[in-house]
JSON list of C-alpha atoms in Angstrom, two decimals:
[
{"chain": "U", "resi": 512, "resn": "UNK", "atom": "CA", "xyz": [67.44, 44.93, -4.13]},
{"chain": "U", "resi": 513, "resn": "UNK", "atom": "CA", "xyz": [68.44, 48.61, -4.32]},
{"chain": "U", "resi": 514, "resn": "UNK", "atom": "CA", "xyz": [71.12, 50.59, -2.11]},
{"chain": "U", "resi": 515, "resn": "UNK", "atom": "CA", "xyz": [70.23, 54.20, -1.49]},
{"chain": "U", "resi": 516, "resn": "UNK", "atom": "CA", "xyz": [72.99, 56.10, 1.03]},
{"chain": "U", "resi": 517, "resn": "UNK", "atom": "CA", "xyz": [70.99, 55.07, 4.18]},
{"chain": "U", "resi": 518, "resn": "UNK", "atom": "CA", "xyz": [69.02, 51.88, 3.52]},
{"chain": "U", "resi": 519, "resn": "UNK", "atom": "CA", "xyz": [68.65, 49.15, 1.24]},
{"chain": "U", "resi": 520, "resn": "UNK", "atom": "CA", "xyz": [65.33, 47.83, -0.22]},
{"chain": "U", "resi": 521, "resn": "UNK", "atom": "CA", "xyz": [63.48, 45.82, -2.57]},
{"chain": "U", "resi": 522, "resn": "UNK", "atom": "CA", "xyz": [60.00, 46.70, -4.49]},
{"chain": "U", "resi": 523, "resn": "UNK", "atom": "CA", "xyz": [56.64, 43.74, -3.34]},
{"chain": "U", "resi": 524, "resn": "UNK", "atom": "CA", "xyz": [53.85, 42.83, -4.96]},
{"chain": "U", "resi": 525, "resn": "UNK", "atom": "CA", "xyz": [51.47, 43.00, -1.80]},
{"chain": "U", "resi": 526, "resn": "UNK", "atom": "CA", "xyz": [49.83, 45.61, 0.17]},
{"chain": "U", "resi": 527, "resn": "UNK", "atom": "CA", "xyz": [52.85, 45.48, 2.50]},
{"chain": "U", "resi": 528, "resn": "UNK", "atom": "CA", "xyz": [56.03, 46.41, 3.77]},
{"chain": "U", "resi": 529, "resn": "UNK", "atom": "CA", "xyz": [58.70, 44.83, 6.35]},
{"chain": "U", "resi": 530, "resn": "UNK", "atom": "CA", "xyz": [61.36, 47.10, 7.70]},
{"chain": "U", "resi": 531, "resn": "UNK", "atom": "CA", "xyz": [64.83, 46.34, 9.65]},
{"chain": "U", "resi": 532, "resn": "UNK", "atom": "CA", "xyz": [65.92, 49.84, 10.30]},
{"chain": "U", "resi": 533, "resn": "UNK", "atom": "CA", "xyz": [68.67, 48.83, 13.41]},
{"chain": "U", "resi": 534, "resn": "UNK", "atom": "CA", "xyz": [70.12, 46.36, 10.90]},
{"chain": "U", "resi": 535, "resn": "UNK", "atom": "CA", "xyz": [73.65, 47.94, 11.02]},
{"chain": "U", "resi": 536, "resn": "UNK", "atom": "CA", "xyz": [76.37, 48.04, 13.64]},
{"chain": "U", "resi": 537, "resn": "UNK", "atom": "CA", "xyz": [77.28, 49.15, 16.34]},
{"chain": "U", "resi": 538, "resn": "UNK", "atom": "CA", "xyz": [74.17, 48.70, 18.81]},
{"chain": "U", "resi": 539, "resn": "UNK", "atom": "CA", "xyz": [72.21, 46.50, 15.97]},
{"chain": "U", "resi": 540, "resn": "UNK", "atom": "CA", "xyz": [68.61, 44.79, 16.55]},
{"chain": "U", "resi": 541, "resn": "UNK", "atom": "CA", "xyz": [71.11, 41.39, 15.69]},
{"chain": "U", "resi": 542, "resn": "UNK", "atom": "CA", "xyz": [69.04, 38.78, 12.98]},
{"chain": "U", "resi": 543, "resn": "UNK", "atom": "CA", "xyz": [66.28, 41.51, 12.31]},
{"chain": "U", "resi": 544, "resn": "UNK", "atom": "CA", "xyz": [67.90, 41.99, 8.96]},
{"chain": "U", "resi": 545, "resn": "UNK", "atom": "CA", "xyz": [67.52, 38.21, 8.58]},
{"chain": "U", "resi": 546, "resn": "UNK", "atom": "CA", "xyz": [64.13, 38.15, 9.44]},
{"chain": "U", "resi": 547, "resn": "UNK", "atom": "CA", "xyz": [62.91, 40.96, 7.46]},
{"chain": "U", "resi": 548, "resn": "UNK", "atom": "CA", "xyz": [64.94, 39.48, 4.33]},
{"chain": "U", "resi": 549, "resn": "UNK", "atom": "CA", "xyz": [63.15, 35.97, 5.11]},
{"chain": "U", "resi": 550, "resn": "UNK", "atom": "CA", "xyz": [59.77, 37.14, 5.41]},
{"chain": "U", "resi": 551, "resn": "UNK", "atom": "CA", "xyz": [60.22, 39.04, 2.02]},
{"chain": "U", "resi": 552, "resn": "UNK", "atom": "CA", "xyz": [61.68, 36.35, -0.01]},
{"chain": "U", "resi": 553, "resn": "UNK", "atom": "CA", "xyz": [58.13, 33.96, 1.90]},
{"chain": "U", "resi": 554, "resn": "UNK", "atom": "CA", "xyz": [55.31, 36.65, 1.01]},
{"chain": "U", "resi": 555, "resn": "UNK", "atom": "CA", "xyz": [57.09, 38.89, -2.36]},
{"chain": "U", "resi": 556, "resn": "UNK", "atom": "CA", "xyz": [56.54, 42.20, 0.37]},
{"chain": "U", "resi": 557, "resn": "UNK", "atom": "CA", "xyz": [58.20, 44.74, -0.39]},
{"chain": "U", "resi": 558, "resn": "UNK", "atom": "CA", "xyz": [60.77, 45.76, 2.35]},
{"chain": "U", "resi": 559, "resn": "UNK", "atom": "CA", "xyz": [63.45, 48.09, 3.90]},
{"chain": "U", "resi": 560, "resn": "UNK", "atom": "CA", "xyz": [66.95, 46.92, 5.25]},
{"chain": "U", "resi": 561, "resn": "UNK", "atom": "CA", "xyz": [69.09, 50.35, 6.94]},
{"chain": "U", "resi": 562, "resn": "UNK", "atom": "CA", "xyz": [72.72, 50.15, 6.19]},
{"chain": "U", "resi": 563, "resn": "UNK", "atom": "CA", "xyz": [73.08, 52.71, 8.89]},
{"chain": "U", "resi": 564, "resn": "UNK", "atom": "CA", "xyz": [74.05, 52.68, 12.48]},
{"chain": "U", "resi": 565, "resn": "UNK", "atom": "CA", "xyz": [71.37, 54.24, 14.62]},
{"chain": "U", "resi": 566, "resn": "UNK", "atom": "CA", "xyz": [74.53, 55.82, 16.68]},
{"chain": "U", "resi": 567, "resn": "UNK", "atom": "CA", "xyz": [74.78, 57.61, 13.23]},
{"chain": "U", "resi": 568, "resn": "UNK", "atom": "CA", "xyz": [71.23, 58.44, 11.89]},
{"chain": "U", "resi": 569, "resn": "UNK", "atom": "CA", "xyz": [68.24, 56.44, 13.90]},
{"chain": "U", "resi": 570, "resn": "UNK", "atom": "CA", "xyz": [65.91, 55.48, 10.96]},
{"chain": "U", "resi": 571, "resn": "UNK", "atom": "CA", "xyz": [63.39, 55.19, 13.21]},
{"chain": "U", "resi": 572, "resn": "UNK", "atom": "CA", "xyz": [62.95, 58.89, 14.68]},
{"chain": "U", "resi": 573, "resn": "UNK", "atom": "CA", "xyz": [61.41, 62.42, 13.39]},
{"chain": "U", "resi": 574, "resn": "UNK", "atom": "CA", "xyz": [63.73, 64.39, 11.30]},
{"chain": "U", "resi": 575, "resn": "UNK", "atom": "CA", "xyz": [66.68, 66.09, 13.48]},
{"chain": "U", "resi": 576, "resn": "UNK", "atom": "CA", "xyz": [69.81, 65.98, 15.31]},
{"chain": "U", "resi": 577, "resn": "UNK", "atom": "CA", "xyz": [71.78, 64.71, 12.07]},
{"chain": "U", "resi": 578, "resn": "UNK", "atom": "CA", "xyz": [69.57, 62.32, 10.82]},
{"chain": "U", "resi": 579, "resn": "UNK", "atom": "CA", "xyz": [67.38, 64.16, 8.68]},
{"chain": "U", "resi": 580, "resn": "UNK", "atom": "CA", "xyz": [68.70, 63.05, 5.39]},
{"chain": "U", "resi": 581, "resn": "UNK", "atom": "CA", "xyz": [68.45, 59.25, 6.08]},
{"chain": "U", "resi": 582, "resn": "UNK", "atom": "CA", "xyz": [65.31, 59.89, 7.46]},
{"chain": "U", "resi": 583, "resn": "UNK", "atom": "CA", "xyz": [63.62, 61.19, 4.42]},
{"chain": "U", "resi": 584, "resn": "UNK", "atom": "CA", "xyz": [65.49, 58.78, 2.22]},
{"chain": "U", "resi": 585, "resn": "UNK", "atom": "CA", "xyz": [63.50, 56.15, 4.22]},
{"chain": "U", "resi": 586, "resn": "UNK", "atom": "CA", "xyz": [60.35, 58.27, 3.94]},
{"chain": "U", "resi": 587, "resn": "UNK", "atom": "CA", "xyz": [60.60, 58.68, 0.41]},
{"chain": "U", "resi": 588, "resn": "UNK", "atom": "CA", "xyz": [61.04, 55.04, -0.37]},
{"chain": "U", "resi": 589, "resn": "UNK", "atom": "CA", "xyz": [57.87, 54.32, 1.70]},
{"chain": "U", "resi": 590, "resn": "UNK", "atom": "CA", "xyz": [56.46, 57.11, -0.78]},
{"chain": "U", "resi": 591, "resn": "UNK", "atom": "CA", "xyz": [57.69, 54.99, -3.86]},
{"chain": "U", "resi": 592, "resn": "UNK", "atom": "CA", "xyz": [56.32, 51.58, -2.34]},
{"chain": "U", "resi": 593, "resn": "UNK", "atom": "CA", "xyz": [52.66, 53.38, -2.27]},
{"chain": "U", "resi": 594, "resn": "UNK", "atom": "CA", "xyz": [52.79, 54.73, -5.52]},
{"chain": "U", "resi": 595, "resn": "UNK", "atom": "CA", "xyz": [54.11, 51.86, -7.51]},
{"chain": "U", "resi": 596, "resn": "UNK", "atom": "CA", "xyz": [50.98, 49.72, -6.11]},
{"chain": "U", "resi": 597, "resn": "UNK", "atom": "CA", "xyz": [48.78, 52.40, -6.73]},
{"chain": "U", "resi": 598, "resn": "UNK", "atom": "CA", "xyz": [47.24, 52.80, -3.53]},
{"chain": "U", "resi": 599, "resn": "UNK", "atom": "CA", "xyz": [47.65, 56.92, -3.60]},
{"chain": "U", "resi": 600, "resn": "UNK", "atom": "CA", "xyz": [44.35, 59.00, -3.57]},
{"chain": "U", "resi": 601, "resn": "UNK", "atom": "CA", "xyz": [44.05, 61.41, -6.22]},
{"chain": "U", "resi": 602, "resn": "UNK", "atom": "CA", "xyz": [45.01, 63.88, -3.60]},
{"chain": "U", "resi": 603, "resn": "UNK", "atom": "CA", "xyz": [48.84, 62.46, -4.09]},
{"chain": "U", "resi": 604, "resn": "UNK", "atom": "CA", "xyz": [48.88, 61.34, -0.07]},
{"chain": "U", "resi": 605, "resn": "UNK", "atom": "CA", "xyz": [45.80, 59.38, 1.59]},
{"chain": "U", "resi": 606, "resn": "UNK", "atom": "CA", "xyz": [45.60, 55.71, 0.63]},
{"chain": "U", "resi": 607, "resn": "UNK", "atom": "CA", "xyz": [42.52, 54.20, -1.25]},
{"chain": "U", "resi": 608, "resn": "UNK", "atom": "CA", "xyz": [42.76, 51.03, 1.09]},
{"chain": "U", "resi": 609, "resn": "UNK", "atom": "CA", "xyz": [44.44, 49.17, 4.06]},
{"chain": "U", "resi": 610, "resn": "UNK", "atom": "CA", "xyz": [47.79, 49.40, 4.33]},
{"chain": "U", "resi": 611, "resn": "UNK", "atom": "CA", "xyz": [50.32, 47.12, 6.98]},
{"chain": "U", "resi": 612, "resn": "UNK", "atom": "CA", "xyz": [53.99, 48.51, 7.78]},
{"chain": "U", "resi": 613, "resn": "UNK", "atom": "CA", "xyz": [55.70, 46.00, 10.46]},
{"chain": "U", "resi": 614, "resn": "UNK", "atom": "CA", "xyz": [59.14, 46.86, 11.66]},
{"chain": "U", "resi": 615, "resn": "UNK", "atom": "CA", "xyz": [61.28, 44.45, 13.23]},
{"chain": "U", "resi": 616, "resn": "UNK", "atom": "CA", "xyz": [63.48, 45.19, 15.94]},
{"chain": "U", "resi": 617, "resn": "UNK", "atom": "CA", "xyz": [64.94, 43.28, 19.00]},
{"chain": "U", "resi": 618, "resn": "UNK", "atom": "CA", "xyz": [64.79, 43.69, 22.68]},
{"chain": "U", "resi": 619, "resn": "UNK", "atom": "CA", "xyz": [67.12, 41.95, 25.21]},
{"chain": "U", "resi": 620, "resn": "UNK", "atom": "CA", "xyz": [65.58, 39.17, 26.87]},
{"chain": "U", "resi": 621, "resn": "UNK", "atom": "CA", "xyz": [64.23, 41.23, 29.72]},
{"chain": "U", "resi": 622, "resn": "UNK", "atom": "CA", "xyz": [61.64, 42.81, 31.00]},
{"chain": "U", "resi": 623, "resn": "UNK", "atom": "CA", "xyz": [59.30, 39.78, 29.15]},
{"chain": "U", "resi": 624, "resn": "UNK", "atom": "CA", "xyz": [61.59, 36.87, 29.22]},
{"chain": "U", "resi": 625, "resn": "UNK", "atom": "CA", "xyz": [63.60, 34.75, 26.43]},
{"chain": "U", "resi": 626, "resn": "UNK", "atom": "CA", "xyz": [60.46, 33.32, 24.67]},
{"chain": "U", "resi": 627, "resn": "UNK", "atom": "CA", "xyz": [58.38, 36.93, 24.16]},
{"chain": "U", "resi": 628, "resn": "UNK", "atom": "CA", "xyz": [57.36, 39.33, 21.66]},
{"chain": "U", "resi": 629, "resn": "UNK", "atom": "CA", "xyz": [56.51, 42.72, 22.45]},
{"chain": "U", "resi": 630, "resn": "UNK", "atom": "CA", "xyz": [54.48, 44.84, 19.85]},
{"chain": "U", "resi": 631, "resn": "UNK", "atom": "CA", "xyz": [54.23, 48.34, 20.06]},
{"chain": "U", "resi": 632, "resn": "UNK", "atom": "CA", "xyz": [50.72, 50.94, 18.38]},
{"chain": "U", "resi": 633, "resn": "UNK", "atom": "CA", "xyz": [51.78, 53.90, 20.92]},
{"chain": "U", "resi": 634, "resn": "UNK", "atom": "CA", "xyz": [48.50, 52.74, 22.48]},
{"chain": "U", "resi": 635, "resn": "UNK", "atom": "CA", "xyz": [46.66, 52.41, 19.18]},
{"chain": "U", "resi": 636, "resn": "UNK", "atom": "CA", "xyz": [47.96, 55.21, 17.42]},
{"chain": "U", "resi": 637, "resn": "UNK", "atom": "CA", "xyz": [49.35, 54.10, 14.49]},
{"chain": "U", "resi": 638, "resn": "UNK", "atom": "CA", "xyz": [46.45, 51.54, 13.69]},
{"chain": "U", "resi": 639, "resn": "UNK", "atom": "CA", "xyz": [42.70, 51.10, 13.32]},
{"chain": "U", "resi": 640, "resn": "UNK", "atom": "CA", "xyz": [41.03, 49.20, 15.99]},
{"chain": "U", "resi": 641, "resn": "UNK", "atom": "CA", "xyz": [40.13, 47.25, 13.32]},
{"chain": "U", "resi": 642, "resn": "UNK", "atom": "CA", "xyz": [43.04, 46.11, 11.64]},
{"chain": "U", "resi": 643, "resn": "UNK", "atom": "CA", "xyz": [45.05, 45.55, 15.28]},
{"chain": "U", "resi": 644, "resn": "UNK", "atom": "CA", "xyz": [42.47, 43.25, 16.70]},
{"chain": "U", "resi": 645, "resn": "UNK", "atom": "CA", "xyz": [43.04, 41.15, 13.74]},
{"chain": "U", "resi": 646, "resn": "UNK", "atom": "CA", "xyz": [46.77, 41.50, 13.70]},
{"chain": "U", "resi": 647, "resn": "UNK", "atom": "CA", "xyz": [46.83, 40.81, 17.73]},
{"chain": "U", "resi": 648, "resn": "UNK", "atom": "CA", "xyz": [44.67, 37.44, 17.09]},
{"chain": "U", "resi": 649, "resn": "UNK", "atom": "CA", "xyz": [46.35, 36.00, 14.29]},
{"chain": "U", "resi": 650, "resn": "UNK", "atom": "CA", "xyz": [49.72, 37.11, 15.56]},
{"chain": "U", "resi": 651, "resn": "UNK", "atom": "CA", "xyz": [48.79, 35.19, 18.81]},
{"chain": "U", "resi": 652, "resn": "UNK", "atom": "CA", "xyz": [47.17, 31.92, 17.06]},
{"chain": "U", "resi": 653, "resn": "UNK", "atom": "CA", "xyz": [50.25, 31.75, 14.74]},
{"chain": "U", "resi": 654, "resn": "UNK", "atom": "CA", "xyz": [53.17, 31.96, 17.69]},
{"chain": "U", "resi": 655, "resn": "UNK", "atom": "CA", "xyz": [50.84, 28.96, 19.81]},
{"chain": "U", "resi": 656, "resn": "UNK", "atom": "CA", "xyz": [50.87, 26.88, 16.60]},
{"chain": "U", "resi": 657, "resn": "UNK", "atom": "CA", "xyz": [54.24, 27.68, 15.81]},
{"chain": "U", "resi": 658, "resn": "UNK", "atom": "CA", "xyz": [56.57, 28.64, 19.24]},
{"chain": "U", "resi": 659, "resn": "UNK", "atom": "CA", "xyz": [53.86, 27.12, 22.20]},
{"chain": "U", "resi": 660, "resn": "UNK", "atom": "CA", "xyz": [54.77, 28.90, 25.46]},
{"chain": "U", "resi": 661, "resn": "UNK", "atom": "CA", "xyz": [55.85, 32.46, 23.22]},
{"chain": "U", "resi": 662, "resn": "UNK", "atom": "CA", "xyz": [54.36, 35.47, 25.22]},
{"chain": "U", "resi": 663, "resn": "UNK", "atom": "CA", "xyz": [52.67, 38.25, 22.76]},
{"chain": "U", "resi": 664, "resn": "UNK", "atom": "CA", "xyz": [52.52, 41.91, 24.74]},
{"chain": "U", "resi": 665, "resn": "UNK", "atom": "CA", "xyz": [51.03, 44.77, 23.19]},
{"chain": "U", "resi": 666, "resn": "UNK", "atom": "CA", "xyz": [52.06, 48.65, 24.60]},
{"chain": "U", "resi": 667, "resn": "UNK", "atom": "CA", "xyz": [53.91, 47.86, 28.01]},
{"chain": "U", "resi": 668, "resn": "UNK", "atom": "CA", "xyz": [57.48, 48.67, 27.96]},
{"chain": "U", "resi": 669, "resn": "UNK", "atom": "CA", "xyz": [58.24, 49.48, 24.33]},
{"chain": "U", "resi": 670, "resn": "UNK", "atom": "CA", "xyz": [55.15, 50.98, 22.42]},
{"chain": "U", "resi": 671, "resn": "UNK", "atom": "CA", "xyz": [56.82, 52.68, 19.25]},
{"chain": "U", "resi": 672, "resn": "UNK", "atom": "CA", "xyz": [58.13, 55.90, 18.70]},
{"chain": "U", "resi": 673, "resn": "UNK", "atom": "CA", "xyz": [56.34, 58.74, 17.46]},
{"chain": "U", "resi": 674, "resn": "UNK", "atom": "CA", "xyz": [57.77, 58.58, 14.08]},
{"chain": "U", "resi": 675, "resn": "UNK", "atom": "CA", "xyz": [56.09, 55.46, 13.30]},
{"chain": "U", "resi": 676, "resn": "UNK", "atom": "CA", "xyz": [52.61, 57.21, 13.98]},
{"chain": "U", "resi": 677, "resn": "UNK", "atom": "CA", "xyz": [53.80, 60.39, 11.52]},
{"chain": "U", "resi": 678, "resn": "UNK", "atom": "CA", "xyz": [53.22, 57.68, 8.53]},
{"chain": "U", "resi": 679, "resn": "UNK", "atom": "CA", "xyz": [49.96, 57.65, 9.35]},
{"chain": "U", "resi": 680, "resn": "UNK", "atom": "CA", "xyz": [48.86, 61.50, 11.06]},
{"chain": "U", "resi": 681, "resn": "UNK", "atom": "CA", "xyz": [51.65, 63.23, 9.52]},
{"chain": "U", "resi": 682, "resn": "UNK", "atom": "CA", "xyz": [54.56, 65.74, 11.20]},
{"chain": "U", "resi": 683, "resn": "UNK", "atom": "CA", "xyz": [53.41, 69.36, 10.45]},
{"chain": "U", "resi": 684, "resn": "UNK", "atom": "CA", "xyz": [53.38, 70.39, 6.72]},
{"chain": "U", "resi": 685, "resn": "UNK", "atom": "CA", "xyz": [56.53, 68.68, 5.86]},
{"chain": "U", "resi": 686, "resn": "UNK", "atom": "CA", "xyz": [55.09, 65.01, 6.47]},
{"chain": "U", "resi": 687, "resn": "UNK", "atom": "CA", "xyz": [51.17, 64.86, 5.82]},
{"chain": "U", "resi": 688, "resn": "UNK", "atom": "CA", "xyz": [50.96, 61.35, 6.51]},
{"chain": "U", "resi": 689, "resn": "UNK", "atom": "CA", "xyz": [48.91, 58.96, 4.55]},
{"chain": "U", "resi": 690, "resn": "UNK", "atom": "CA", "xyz": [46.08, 58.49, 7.23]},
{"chain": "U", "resi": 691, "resn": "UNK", "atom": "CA", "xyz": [43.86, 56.42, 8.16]},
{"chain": "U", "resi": 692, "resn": "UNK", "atom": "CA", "xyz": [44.37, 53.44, 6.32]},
{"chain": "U", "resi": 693, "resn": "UNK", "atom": "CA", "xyz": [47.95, 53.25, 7.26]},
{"chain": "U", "resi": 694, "resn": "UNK", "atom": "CA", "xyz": [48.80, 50.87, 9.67]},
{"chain": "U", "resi": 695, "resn": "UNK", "atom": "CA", "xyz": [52.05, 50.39, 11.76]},
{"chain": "U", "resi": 696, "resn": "UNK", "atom": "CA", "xyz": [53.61, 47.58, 14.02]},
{"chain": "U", "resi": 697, "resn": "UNK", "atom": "CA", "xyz": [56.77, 47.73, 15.90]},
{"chain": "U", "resi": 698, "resn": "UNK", "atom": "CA", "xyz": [56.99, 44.22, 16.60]},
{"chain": "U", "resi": 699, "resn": "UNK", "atom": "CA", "xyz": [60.11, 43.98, 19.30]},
{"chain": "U", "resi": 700, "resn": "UNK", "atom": "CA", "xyz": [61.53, 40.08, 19.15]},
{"chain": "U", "resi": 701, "resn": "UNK", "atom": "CA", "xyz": [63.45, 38.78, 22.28]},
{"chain": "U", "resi": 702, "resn": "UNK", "atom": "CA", "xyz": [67.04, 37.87, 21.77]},
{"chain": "U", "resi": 703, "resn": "UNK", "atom": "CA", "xyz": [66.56, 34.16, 22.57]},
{"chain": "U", "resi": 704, "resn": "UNK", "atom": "CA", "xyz": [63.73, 34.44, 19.54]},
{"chain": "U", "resi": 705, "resn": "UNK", "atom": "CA", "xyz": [66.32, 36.36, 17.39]},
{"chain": "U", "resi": 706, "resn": "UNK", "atom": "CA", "xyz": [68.91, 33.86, 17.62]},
{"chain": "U", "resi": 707, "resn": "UNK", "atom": "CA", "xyz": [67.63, 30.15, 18.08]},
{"chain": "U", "resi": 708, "resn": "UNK", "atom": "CA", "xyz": [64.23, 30.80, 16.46]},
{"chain": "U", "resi": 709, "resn": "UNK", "atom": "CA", "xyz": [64.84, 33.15, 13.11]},
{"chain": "U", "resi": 710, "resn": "UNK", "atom": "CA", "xyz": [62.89, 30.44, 10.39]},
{"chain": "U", "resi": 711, "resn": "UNK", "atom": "CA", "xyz": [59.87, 30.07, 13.45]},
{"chain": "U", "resi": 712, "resn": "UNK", "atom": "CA", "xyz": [59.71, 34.29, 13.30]},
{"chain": "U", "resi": 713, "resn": "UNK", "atom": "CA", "xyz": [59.80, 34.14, 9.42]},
{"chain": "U", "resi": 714, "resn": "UNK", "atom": "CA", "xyz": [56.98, 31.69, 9.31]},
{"chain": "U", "resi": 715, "resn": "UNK", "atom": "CA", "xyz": [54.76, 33.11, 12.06]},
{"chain": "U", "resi": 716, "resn": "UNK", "atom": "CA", "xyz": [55.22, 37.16, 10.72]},
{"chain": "U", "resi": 717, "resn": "UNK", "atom": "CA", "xyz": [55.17, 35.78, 7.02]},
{"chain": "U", "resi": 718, "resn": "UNK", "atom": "CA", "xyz": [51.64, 33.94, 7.40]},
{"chain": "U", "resi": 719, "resn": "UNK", "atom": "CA", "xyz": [50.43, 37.32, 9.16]},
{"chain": "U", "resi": 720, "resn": "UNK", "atom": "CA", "xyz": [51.58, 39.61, 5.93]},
{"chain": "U", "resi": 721, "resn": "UNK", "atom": "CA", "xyz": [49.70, 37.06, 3.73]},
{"chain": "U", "resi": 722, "resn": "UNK", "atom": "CA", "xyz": [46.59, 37.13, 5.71]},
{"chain": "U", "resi": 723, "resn": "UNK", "atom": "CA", "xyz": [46.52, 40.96, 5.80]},
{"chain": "U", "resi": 724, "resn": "UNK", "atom": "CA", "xyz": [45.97, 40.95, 2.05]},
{"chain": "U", "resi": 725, "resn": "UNK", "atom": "CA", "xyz": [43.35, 38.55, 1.78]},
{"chain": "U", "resi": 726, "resn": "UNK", "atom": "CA", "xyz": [41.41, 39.37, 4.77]},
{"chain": "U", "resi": 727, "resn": "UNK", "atom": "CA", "xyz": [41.60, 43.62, 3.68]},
{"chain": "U", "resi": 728, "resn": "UNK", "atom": "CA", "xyz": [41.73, 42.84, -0.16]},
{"chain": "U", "resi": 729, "resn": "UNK", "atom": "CA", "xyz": [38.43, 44.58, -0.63]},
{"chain": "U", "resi": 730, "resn": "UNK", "atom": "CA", "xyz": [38.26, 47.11, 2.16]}
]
């Protein structure tokens, strides 16, 4: 795994990354780091852990109000996942096929209760329709095999900030975006999950990242 000044990460061989970017105290998304760690070492994805608080430099926000250098640290290693796969366009920024990004954080155990998971699109945003129907059923068919009695919430109470769309639309000239075949989950885990149920998130999240690149392998 590499150390840059604001994250940590580690190179995959699939047409995916996992990202913990409230891995670091104070006010940490607790066990995310563990989770994104386990579900790399399951599938070979490559992955993002920060190293920085987000009371410091919040990872996952536009550029501004001090974090702009950890920011586009994380940005560029997103950059360097893409091109070492060689899924970059001629045109040096749109992808040449589907793409899955899912961040882990953590929410308390409220507003959904102990046993839920709440994933965020910003309403569809930083998707296809496509690609978050299938990540929506599969997500949902792995937690009844795996956690029975696990809600699964899309877009209620936290939907993703805008950031994550800006990987796929851009921010202005100084973040293109890669467009439309980019395709972003904030996937908020309950505390109770976090904590009692870390190998049960590994297994359910890993089986979804090694779907994606079977079911979109030729799309």
């Amino acid at each position: 795994m590499k150390t840059g000044n604001y994250i940590k990460y580690y190179f995959g061989s699939s047409y995916c990354h996992v990202d913990a970017v409230h891995a670091a105290s104070p006010q940490a998304d607790r066990f995310t780091d563990e989770i994104a760690a386990g579900i790399m070492a399951k599938t070979g994805c490559a992955g993002i852990i920060g190293t920085v608080s987000r009371t410091i430099a919040d990872l996952n926000r536009p550029p501004g109000q001090g974090n702009d250098e950890a920011v586009w640290e994380y940005r560029a290693v997103i950059s360097q996942f893409l091109h070492n796969m060689g899924l970059l366009a001629p045109d040096g920024r749109s992808l040449t096929r589907p793409y899955l990004h899912v961040g882990i954080h953590g929410m308390k155990d409220q507003p959904h209760g102990p046993f839920s998971i709440e994933v965020g699109t910003i309403y569809g945003k930083t998707c296809s329709v496509r690609v978050k129907k299938w990540f929506g059923e599969l997500l949902k068919a792995k937690v009844r095999e795996v956690l029975p009695g696990t809600k699964v919430i899309f877009d209620k109470h936290w939907v993703g900030n805008q950031s994550l769309a800006s990987h796929r639309w851009g921010e202005g000239r100084s973040y293109p975006g890669y467009g439309k075949n980019y395709n972003a989950f904030q996937v908020e885990i309950a505390r109770t999950l976090r904590e009692n149920y870390r190998q049960e998130m590994i297994d359910i999240l890993a089986a979804v990242v090694a779907d994606f690149n079977v079911t979109f392998a030729r799309r």
